[in-house]
mmCIF file of C-alpha atoms in Angstrom:
data_model
loop_
_atom_site.group_PDB
_atom_site.id
_atom_site.type_symbol
_atom_site.label_atom_id
_atom_site.label_comp_id
_atom_site.label_asym_id
_atom_site.label_seq_id
_atom_site.Cartn_x
_atom_site.Cartn_y
_atom_site.Cartn_z
ATOM 1 C CA ALA A 5 87.909 98.130 118.213
ATOM 2 C CA GLN A 6 85.480 96.548 115.811
ATOM 3 C CA THR A 7 84.839 92.898 116.559
ATOM 4 C CA VAL A 8 82.615 90.094 115.322
ATOM 5 C CA THR A 9 81.564 87.244 117.619
ATOM 6 C CA GLN A 10 80.075 83.902 116.686
ATOM 7 C CA SER A 11 79.232 82.145 119.928
ATOM 8 C CA GLN A 12 78.360 78.739 118.436
ATOM 9 C CA PRO A 13 81.522 76.847 117.440
ATOM 10 C CA GLU A 14 79.546 73.839 116.156
ATOM 11 C CA MET A 15 75.960 73.105 115.225
ATOM 12 C CA SER A 16 74.078 70.291 113.576
ATOM 13 C CA VAL A 17 70.709 70.018 111.887
ATOM 14 C CA GLN A 18 68.691 67.282 110.237
ATOM 15 C CA GLU A 19 68.246 67.463 106.496
ATOM 16 C CA ALA A 20 65.173 69.514 105.471
ATOM 17 C CA GLU A 21 64.982 71.277 108.839
ATOM 18 C CA THR A 22 65.742 74.914 109.669
ATOM 19 C CA VAL A 23 68.774 76.168 111.561
ATOM 20 C CA THR A 24 69.848 79.622 112.749
ATOM 21 C CA LEU A 25 73.455 80.700 113.204
ATOM 22 C CA SER A 26 74.165 83.629 115.518
ATOM 23 C CA CYS A 27 76.469 86.597 115.039
ATOM 24 C CA THR A 28 76.984 89.759 117.054
ATOM 25 C CA TYR A 29 79.309 92.626 116.286
ATOM 26 C CA ASP A 30 80.631 95.717 117.954
ATOM 27 C CA THR A 31 81.137 99.011 116.144
ATOM 28 C CA SER A 32 80.584 102.728 116.592
ATOM 29 C CA GLU A 33 79.950 103.179 112.867
ATOM 30 C CA ASN A 34 76.458 103.999 111.669
ATOM 31 C CA ASN A 35 76.822 102.741 108.121
ATOM 32 C CA TYR A 36 78.444 99.418 107.346
ATOM 33 C CA TYR A 37 77.975 96.119 105.595
ATOM 34 C CA LEU A 38 77.497 92.628 106.945
ATOM 35 C CA PHE A 39 78.171 89.341 105.209
ATOM 36 C CA TRP A 40 77.858 85.619 105.691
ATOM 37 C CA TYR A 41 80.466 83.495 103.945
ATOM 38 C CA LYS A 42 80.425 79.717 103.606
ATOM 39 C CA GLN A 43 83.563 77.572 103.598
ATOM 40 C CA PRO A 44 82.874 73.942 102.585
ATOM 41 C CA PRO A 45 85.483 71.202 103.034
ATOM 42 C CA SER A 46 87.012 72.288 99.723
ATOM 43 C CA ARG A 47 88.204 75.388 101.633
ATOM 44 C CA GLN A 48 86.810 77.788 99.001
ATOM 45 C CA MET A 49 85.172 80.876 100.544
ATOM 46 C CA ILE A 50 81.747 81.566 99.041
ATOM 47 C CA LEU A 51 79.518 84.578 99.696
ATOM 48 C CA VAL A 52 76.105 83.468 100.964
ATOM 49 C CA ILE A 53 74.296 86.724 101.699
ATOM 50 C CA ARG A 54 74.952 90.390 102.508
ATOM 51 C CA GLN A 55 73.163 93.254 104.219
ATOM 52 C CA GLU A 56 73.576 97.015 104.185
ATOM 53 C CA ALA A 57 73.154 98.511 107.649
ATOM 54 C CA TYR A 58 70.969 101.398 106.463
ATOM 55 C CA LYS A 59 68.433 99.001 104.952
ATOM 56 C CA GLN A 60 65.857 97.861 107.477
ATOM 57 C CA GLN A 61 64.572 95.055 105.293
ATOM 58 C CA ASN A 62 66.257 91.750 105.960
ATOM 59 C CA ALA A 63 68.154 90.246 103.036
ATOM 60 C CA THR A 64 67.007 86.961 101.520
ATOM 61 C CA GLU A 65 68.707 84.647 99.031
ATOM 62 C CA ASN A 66 66.644 81.563 98.243
ATOM 63 C CA ARG A 67 66.813 79.325 101.351
ATOM 64 C CA PHE A 68 69.076 81.767 103.201
ATOM 65 C CA SER A 69 67.799 84.778 105.109
ATOM 66 C CA VAL A 70 69.091 87.053 107.816
ATOM 67 C CA ASN A 71 67.630 88.629 110.913
ATOM 68 C CA PHE A 72 69.354 91.999 111.196
ATOM 69 C CA GLN A 73 68.822 93.821 114.475
ATOM 70 C CA LYS A 74 70.849 97.034 114.235
ATOM 71 C CA ALA A 75 70.191 98.296 117.746
ATOM 72 C CA ALA A 76 71.194 94.962 119.223
ATOM 73 C CA LYS A 77 74.118 94.648 116.776
ATOM 74 C CA SER A 78 72.958 91.187 115.846
ATOM 75 C CA PHE A 79 73.063 89.510 112.422
ATOM 76 C CA SER A 80 71.852 85.912 112.432
ATOM 77 C CA LEU A 81 71.642 83.580 109.431
ATOM 78 C CA LYS A 82 68.667 81.291 108.931
ATOM 79 C CA ILE A 83 68.975 78.304 106.612
ATOM 80 C CA SER A 84 65.655 76.751 105.644
ATOM 81 C CA ASP A 85 65.157 73.277 104.192
ATOM 82 C CA SER A 86 68.755 72.353 105.042
ATOM 83 C CA GLN A 87 70.599 70.268 102.465
ATOM 84 C CA LEU A 88 73.633 68.015 102.793
ATOM 85 C CA GLY A 89 75.559 70.491 100.643
ATOM 86 C CA ASP A 90 75.072 73.129 103.323
ATOM 87 C CA THR A 91 77.595 71.299 105.507
ATOM 88 C CA ALA A 92 80.390 73.833 105.918
ATOM 89 C CA MET A 93 81.943 76.388 108.186
ATOM 90 C CA TYR A 94 80.055 79.679 108.155
ATOM 91 C CA PHE A 95 81.706 83.006 108.833
ATOM 92 C CA CYS A 96 80.013 86.258 109.723
ATOM 93 C CA ALA A 97 81.935 89.319 108.522
ATOM 94 C CA PHE A 98 81.716 93.090 108.912
ATOM 95 C CA SER A 99 82.950 95.870 106.655
ATOM 96 C CA PRO A 100 82.777 99.524 107.681
ATOM 97 C CA GLU A 101 81.732 102.232 105.251
ATOM 98 C CA GLY A 102 82.915 105.802 105.233
ATOM 99 C CA SER A 103 85.969 107.831 104.356
ATOM 100 C CA GLY A 104 89.033 105.737 103.909
ATOM 101 C CA ASN A 105 86.954 102.646 103.460
ATOM 102 C CA THR A 106 89.167 99.944 102.133
ATOM 103 C CA GLY A 107 86.582 97.196 101.854
ATOM 104 C CA LYS A 108 88.502 95.048 104.320
ATOM 105 C CA LEU A 109 86.535 92.444 106.221
ATOM 106 C CA ILE A 110 86.547 91.641 109.929
ATOM 107 C CA PHE A 111 85.575 88.029 110.465
ATOM 108 C CA GLY A 112 84.028 86.106 113.312
ATOM 109 C CA GLN A 113 85.520 82.858 114.563
ATOM 110 C CA GLY A 114 83.222 80.709 112.449
ATOM 111 C CA THR A 115 80.495 78.134 113.108
ATOM 112 C CA THR A 116 80.850 74.602 111.799
ATOM 113 C CA LEU A 117 77.490 73.347 110.574
ATOM 114 C CA GLN A 118 76.834 69.687 109.915
ATOM 115 C CA VAL A 119 73.684 68.655 108.078
ATOM 116 C CA LYS A 120 72.717 65.092 108.942
ATOM 117 C CA PRO A 121 70.770 62.831 106.573
ATOM 118 C CA ASN B 158 87.877 83.595 83.805
ATOM 119 C CA ALA B 159 90.088 81.928 86.389
ATOM 120 C CA GLY B 160 89.016 84.390 89.107
ATOM 121 C CA VAL B 161 91.566 84.476 91.921
ATOM 122 C CA THR B 162 94.413 81.972 91.837
ATOM 123 C CA GLN B 163 97.106 81.280 94.415
ATOM 124 C CA THR B 164 100.504 79.657 94.033
ATOM 125 C CA PRO B 165 101.526 77.325 95.609
ATOM 126 C CA LYS B 166 98.652 75.329 97.140
ATOM 127 C CA PHE B 167 100.830 73.643 99.767
ATOM 128 C CA ARG B 168 104.289 74.306 101.155
ATOM 129 C CA VAL B 169 106.456 73.089 103.996
ATOM 130 C CA LEU B 170 109.240 75.363 105.203
ATOM 131 C CA LYS B 171 111.929 75.061 107.833
ATOM 132 C CA THR B 172 112.251 77.798 110.424
ATOM 133 C CA GLY B 173 114.261 80.683 109.016
ATOM 134 C CA GLN B 174 113.574 79.947 105.358
ATOM 135 C CA SER B 175 111.925 82.489 103.119
ATOM 136 C CA MET B 176 109.205 82.208 100.503
ATOM 137 C CA THR B 177 106.769 84.220 98.420
ATOM 138 C CA LEU B 178 103.098 83.444 97.903
ATOM 139 C CA LEU B 179 101.653 84.672 94.631
ATOM 140 C CA CYS B 180 98.082 85.838 94.146
ATOM 141 C CA ALA B 181 96.700 86.656 90.715
ATOM 142 C CA GLN B 182 93.265 87.926 89.664
ATOM 143 C CA ASP B 183 91.834 88.409 86.185
ATOM 144 C CA MET B 184 88.777 90.497 87.123
ATOM 145 C CA ASN B 185 90.511 93.892 86.911
ATOM 146 C CA HIS B 186 89.824 94.501 90.606
ATOM 147 C CA GLU B 187 91.429 97.465 92.315
ATOM 148 C CA TYR B 188 91.549 96.064 95.833
ATOM 149 C CA MET B 189 93.413 92.956 96.981
ATOM 150 C CA TYR B 190 93.870 91.375 100.403
ATOM 151 C CA TRP B 191 95.875 88.725 102.211
ATOM 152 C CA TYR B 192 94.288 86.881 105.148
ATOM 153 C CA ARG B 193 95.428 84.051 107.342
ATOM 154 C CA GLN B 194 93.072 81.461 108.794
ATOM 155 C CA ASP B 195 93.824 79.732 112.064
ATOM 156 C CA PRO B 196 91.566 77.319 113.995
ATOM 157 C CA GLY B 197 89.091 79.118 116.237
ATOM 158 C CA MET B 198 90.147 82.566 115.023
ATOM 159 C CA GLY B 199 88.436 83.029 111.696
ATOM 160 C CA LEU B 200 90.285 84.960 109.000
ATOM 161 C CA ARG B 201 92.542 87.836 109.962
ATOM 162 C CA LEU B 202 93.801 90.513 107.589
ATOM 163 C CA ILE B 203 97.573 90.602 107.094
ATOM 164 C CA HIS B 204 98.044 93.292 104.419
ATOM 165 C CA TYR B 205 95.956 94.849 101.721
ATOM 166 C CA SER B 206 96.248 97.026 98.641
ATOM 167 C CA VAL B 207 93.826 99.597 97.260
ATOM 168 C CA GLY B 208 95.558 99.879 93.915
ATOM 169 C CA GLU B 209 98.671 99.161 91.898
ATOM 170 C CA GLY B 210 101.763 100.331 93.730
ATOM 171 C CA THR B 211 100.020 100.719 97.103
ATOM 172 C CA THR B 212 100.068 98.504 100.185
ATOM 173 C CA ALA B 213 98.934 98.881 103.781
ATOM 174 C CA LYS B 214 99.073 96.918 107.025
ATOM 175 C CA GLY B 215 96.156 94.947 108.320
ATOM 176 C CA GLU B 216 95.503 93.390 111.694
ATOM 177 C CA VAL B 217 98.462 90.968 111.837
ATOM 178 C CA PRO B 218 101.266 92.295 109.572
ATOM 179 C CA ASP B 219 104.352 91.360 111.612
ATOM 180 C CA GLY B 220 106.701 88.950 109.849
ATOM 181 C CA TYR B 221 105.181 89.549 106.405
ATOM 182 C CA ASN B 222 105.838 91.904 103.521
ATOM 183 C CA VAL B 223 103.810 92.509 100.378
ATOM 184 C CA SER B 224 104.144 94.079 96.967
ATOM 185 C CA ARG B 225 101.681 95.087 94.254
ATOM 186 C CA LEU B 226 103.779 95.990 91.241
ATOM 187 C CA LYS B 227 101.059 94.983 88.792
ATOM 188 C CA LYS B 228 97.338 95.468 89.268
ATOM 189 C CA GLN B 229 96.565 91.788 88.783
ATOM 190 C CA ASN B 230 99.198 90.431 91.196
ATOM 191 C CA PHE B 231 99.642 90.676 94.949
ATOM 192 C CA LEU B 232 102.662 88.981 96.509
ATOM 193 C CA LEU B 233 103.027 87.970 100.148
ATOM 194 C CA GLY B 234 106.551 87.374 101.430
ATOM 195 C CA LEU B 235 107.882 85.658 104.509
ATOM 196 C CA GLU B 236 111.510 86.687 105.001
ATOM 197 C CA SER B 237 112.313 84.353 107.902
ATOM 198 C CA ALA B 238 109.559 81.827 108.521
ATOM 199 C CA ALA B 239 108.551 80.943 112.087
ATOM 200 C CA PRO B 240 106.347 78.079 113.362
ATOM 201 C CA SER B 241 103.757 80.708 114.393
ATOM 202 C CA GLN B 242 103.253 81.388 110.684
ATOM 203 C CA THR B 243 101.891 77.893 110.104
ATOM 204 C CA SER B 244 98.448 78.661 108.723
ATOM 205 C CA VAL B 245 96.192 78.680 105.698
ATOM 206 C CA TYR B 246 96.632 81.837 103.654
ATOM 207 C CA PHE B 247 93.873 83.314 101.531
ATOM 208 C CA CYS B 248 94.078 86.008 98.923
ATOM 209 C CA ALA B 249 90.987 87.986 97.945
ATOM 210 C CA SER B 250 90.104 90.780 95.547
ATOM 211 C CA SER B 251 87.212 93.200 95.150
ATOM 212 C CA ARG B 252 86.069 96.144 93.063
ATOM 213 C CA GLY B 253 86.710 98.372 96.014
ATOM 214 C CA THR B 254 83.721 99.480 98.062
ATOM 215 C CA GLY B 255 82.435 98.051 101.310
ATOM 216 C CA TRP B 256 79.490 96.635 99.437
ATOM 217 C CA GLY B 257 81.720 94.943 96.951
ATOM 218 C CA GLU B 258 81.923 91.194 97.269
ATOM 219 C CA GLN B 259 85.361 89.844 97.989
ATOM 220 C CA TYR B 260 86.369 86.969 95.739
ATOM 221 C CA PHE B 261 88.695 84.485 97.398
ATOM 222 C CA GLY B 262 91.417 82.250 96.078
ATOM 223 C CA PRO B 263 91.587 78.543 97.010
ATOM 224 C CA GLY B 264 94.095 79.095 99.803
ATOM 225 C CA THR B 265 97.682 78.024 100.505
ATOM 226 C CA ARG B 266 98.412 75.666 103.379
ATOM 227 C CA LEU B 267 101.808 76.559 104.834
ATOM 228 C CA THR B 268 103.563 74.508 107.488
ATOM 229 C CA VAL B 269 106.708 75.804 109.184
ATOM 230 C CA THR B 270 108.697 73.179 111.073
#
């Protein structure tokens, strides 16, 4: 079975500092996609960043970057220069590619991040 | 564009009652999904659809039914609600490939007493 594990239920960081959220996954697929979604208190799910498994280069979106280690099946999210608006729950998600791909996502349990002023 | 909308936003049901959650998207997306979110468990896929007139089971389909009669709408039904179905329900849509971003609705908080 394909699973996604986020081992940090809660984290906190001081404003302007850097924080890294961990995610590991288990799959026998060779090609797949990985995502980080943010869920602020408003409950709206927002895509933060995504990575294709066949690309070795780590994805970057402004202050957000990932450390993708395919062999270790690890996909961590680094937030630089943390802002109060980054306070949210963050979900790591996996989507397999291949025949019959339906685009469905498998989510981790989530990490609640609090940015302190 | 409204994106993905969900109706209703909140609902309280008594055990055994039935209801339908409506999801609508105006992005002409082929694929639509229903997830439920429970504390400590992330989002889990209930049912999904890869096109008008098609539906398929996800990870936790028991107790739910779905229909996709029109491309823009995806309905989730609870025939006989149970307290275990107390959750926040999210609808999402996408263009259809694994790379495609899923766009989520605002969620429906359902409480079954």
